[in-house]
PDB file of C-alpha atoms in Angstrom:
ATOM      1  CA  MET M  20     -84.623  -9.687 -69.747  1.00  0.00           C
ATOM      2  CA  GLN M  21     -81.543 -10.396 -71.804  1.00  0.00           C
ATOM      3  CA  ILE M  22     -80.858 -10.534 -75.550  1.00  0.00           C
ATOM      4  CA  ILE M  23     -78.298 -13.114 -76.621  1.00  0.00           C
ATOM      5  CA  ILE M  24     -76.064 -12.153 -79.557  1.00  0.00           C
ATOM      6  CA  TYR M  25     -74.766 -14.957 -81.764  1.00  0.00           C
ATOM      7  CA  GLN M  26     -71.933 -14.914 -84.276  1.00  0.00           C
ATOM      8  CA  GLY M  27     -71.215 -17.952 -86.403  1.00  0.00           C
ATOM      9  CA  GLY M  28     -73.489 -20.082 -84.235  1.00  0.00           C
ATOM     10  CA  ASN M  29     -71.629 -19.156 -81.042  1.00  0.00           C
ATOM     11  CA  VAL M  30     -72.905 -16.964 -78.241  1.00  0.00           C
ATOM     12  CA  VAL M  31     -70.874 -13.756 -78.322  1.00  0.00           C
ATOM     13  CA  ARG M  32     -72.496 -11.958 -75.416  1.00  0.00           C
ATOM     14  CA  GLY M  33     -75.723 -11.253 -73.608  1.00  0.00           C
ATOM     15  CA  VAL M  34     -77.180  -7.766 -73.415  1.00  0.00           C
ATOM     16  CA  ASN M  35     -79.555  -6.684 -70.676  1.00  0.00           C
ATOM     17  CA  VAL M  36     -82.656  -4.956 -72.014  1.00  0.00           C
ATOM     18  CA  VAL M  37     -83.762  -1.706 -70.419  1.00  0.00           C
ATOM     19  CA  LYS M  38     -87.370  -0.533 -70.344  1.00  0.00           C
ATOM     20  CA  ILE M  39     -87.506   3.013 -71.687  1.00  0.00           C
ATOM     21  CA  GLU M  40     -90.032   3.942 -69.001  1.00  0.00           C
ATOM     22  CA  SER M  41     -87.473   3.149 -66.301  1.00  0.00           C
ATOM     23  CA  LEU M  42     -84.907   5.651 -67.604  1.00  0.00           C
ATOM     24  CA  ASP M  43     -84.516   9.117 -66.112  1.00  0.00           C
ATOM     25  CA  TYR M  44     -84.013  10.549 -69.611  1.00  0.00           C
ATOM     26  CA  LYS M  45     -85.805  10.246 -72.951  1.00  0.00           C
ATOM     27  CA  PRO M  46     -83.673   8.688 -75.719  1.00  0.00           C
ATOM     28  CA  LYS M  47     -84.008  10.037 -79.243  1.00  0.00           C
ATOM     29  CA  PRO M  48     -83.080   8.558 -82.638  1.00  0.00           C
ATOM     30  CA  ILE M  49     -79.574   9.056 -83.933  1.00  0.00           C
ATOM     31  CA  ASP M  50     -79.191  12.178 -86.074  1.00  0.00           C
ATOM     32  CA  GLU M  51     -79.138  11.036 -89.718  1.00  0.00           C
ATOM     33  CA  ASN M  52     -76.616  13.764 -90.543  1.00  0.00           C
ATOM     34  CA  PHE M  53     -74.285  13.364 -87.566  1.00  0.00           C
ATOM     35  CA  ALA M  54     -71.258  12.658 -89.769  1.00  0.00           C
ATOM     36  CA  GLU M  55     -71.652  15.971 -91.620  1.00  0.00           C
ATOM     37  CA  ASP M  56     -72.536  18.024 -88.513  1.00  0.00           C
ATOM     38  CA  VAL M  57     -69.013  18.602 -87.191  1.00  0.00           C
ATOM     39  CA  ASP M  58     -70.130  21.419 -84.879  1.00  0.00           C
ATOM     40  CA  ASN M  59     -72.406  19.141 -82.837  1.00  0.00           C
ATOM     41  CA  TYR M  60     -70.652  15.833 -83.524  1.00  0.00           C
ATOM     42  CA  PRO M  61     -66.898  16.469 -83.833  1.00  0.00           C
ATOM     43  CA  VAL M  62     -64.557  13.491 -84.144  1.00  0.00           C
ATOM     44  CA  THR M  63     -63.184  13.104 -80.626  1.00  0.00           C
ATOM     45  CA  GLY M  64     -61.253   9.861 -80.958  1.00  0.00           C
ATOM     46  CA  LYS M  65     -60.984   6.325 -82.280  1.00  0.00           C
ATOM     47  CA  HIS M  66     -62.086   3.013 -80.772  1.00  0.00           C
ATOM     48  CA  HIS M  67     -61.217  -0.344 -82.382  1.00  0.00           C
ATOM     49  CA  ASP M  68     -60.515   1.316 -85.755  1.00  0.00           C
ATOM     50  CA  HIS M  69     -63.750   3.304 -85.928  1.00  0.00           C
ATOM     51  CA  GLU M  70     -64.399   6.992 -85.315  1.00  0.00           C
ATOM     52  CA  VAL M  71     -65.961   8.271 -82.121  1.00  0.00           C
ATOM     53  CA  ARG M  72     -67.902  11.528 -82.308  1.00  0.00           C
ATOM     54  CA  ALA M  73     -68.992  13.851 -79.504  1.00  0.00           C
ATOM     55  CA  GLU M  74     -67.514  11.704 -76.730  1.00  0.00           C
ATOM     56  CA  GLY M  75     -67.288  13.858 -73.618  1.00  0.00           C
ATOM     57  CA  LYS M  76     -69.645  16.457 -75.121  1.00  0.00           C
ATOM     58  CA  GLN M  77     -72.904  17.239 -73.333  1.00  0.00           C
ATOM     59  CA  ARG M  78     -75.895  16.511 -75.592  1.00  0.00           C
ATOM     60  CA  MET M  79     -79.615  16.799 -74.984  1.00  0.00           C
ATOM     61  CA  ASP M  80     -82.249  14.068 -74.907  1.00  0.00           C
ATOM     62  CA  ALA M  81     -85.655  14.183 -76.645  1.00  0.00           C
ATOM     63  CA  ASP M  82     -87.027  16.410 -73.844  1.00  0.00           C
ATOM     64  CA  GLY M  83     -84.143  18.884 -74.125  1.00  0.00           C
ATOM     65  CA  LYS M  84     -82.546  17.682 -70.881  1.00  0.00           C
ATOM     66  CA  PRO M  85     -78.865  16.666 -70.634  1.00  0.00           C
ATOM     67  CA  TYR M  86     -78.097  12.985 -71.194  1.00  0.00           C
ATOM     68  CA  PRO M  87     -76.564  11.477 -68.022  1.00  0.00           C
ATOM     69  CA  ILE M  88     -73.651   9.994 -69.990  1.00  0.00           C
ATOM     70  CA  LYS M  89     -71.239  11.354 -72.601  1.00  0.00           C
ATOM     71  CA  ASN M  90     -70.078   8.271 -74.518  1.00  0.00           C
ATOM     72  CA  GLY M  91     -70.786   9.757 -77.941  1.00  0.00           C
ATOM     73  CA  ILE M  92     -71.497   8.065 -81.253  1.00  0.00           C
ATOM     74  CA  HIS M  93     -69.322   5.151 -82.352  1.00  0.00           C
ATOM     75  CA  GLY M  94     -68.999   4.124 -85.997  1.00  0.00           C
ATOM     76  CA  THR M  95     -69.356   5.477 -89.508  1.00  0.00           C
ATOM     77  CA  LYS M  96     -71.314   3.222 -91.898  1.00  0.00           C
ATOM     78  CA  VAL M  97     -73.161   1.691 -88.968  1.00  0.00           C
ATOM     79  CA  ALA M  98     -73.140   3.830 -85.848  1.00  0.00           C
ATOM     80  CA  VAL M  99     -74.350   3.485 -82.282  1.00  0.00           C
ATOM     81  CA  ASP M 100     -75.383   6.519 -80.278  1.00  0.00           C
ATOM     82  CA  TRP M 101     -74.587   5.262 -76.790  1.00  0.00           C
ATOM     83  CA  GLU M 102     -76.609   8.035 -75.181  1.00  0.00           C
ATOM     84  CA  SER M 103     -79.829   6.738 -76.751  1.00  0.00           C
ATOM     85  CA  CYS M 104     -79.126   2.978 -76.882  1.00  0.00           C
ATOM     86  CA  VAL M 105     -81.553   1.040 -74.690  1.00  0.00           C
ATOM     87  CA  ALA M 106     -80.374  -2.447 -75.735  1.00  0.00           C
ATOM     88  CA  ASP M 107     -83.755  -3.460 -77.139  1.00  0.00           C
ATOM     89  CA  GLY M 108     -82.199  -5.278 -80.091  1.00  0.00           C
ATOM     90  CA  ALA M 109     -84.040  -3.256 -82.756  1.00  0.00           C
ATOM     91  CA  CYS M 110     -80.763  -2.564 -84.564  1.00  0.00           C
ATOM     92  CA  MET M 111     -79.963  -6.245 -84.950  1.00  0.00           C
ATOM     93  CA  ASP M 112     -82.831  -6.855 -87.378  1.00  0.00           C
ATOM     94  CA  VAL M 113     -81.943  -3.950 -89.655  1.00  0.00           C
ATOM     95  CA  CYS M 114     -78.136  -3.932 -89.533  1.00  0.00           C
ATOM     96  CA  PRO M 115     -76.945  -3.722 -93.169  1.00  0.00           C
ATOM     97  CA  VAL M 116     -73.469  -5.085 -92.440  1.00  0.00           C
ATOM     98  CA  SER M 117     -74.224  -7.821 -89.879  1.00  0.00           C
ATOM     99  CA  LEU M 118     -72.293  -5.887 -87.264  1.00  0.00           C
ATOM    100  CA  VAL M 119     -74.219  -7.446 -84.404  1.00  0.00           C
TER     101      VAL M 119
END
């Protein structure tokens, strides 16, 4: 299944949806206080003018097992935790700044 993302009436991109049950890890919600928790989420770089936190740092999933990727959290006002993103589109309905 694929979610199509539109911007200004034009298709920007398609995103493949992943079933959580098919993953070999258990995603968890983004930490509400990640921006203040510099020990666990240090700023590790920038990407397209936004901060990246904890990129390259091993973090644990909801079961306490290591996530298989280390892409970190991108963004400040609106952030995406790439370790727990499953491309289900839930963020698109609640995005306060029409990012997606």
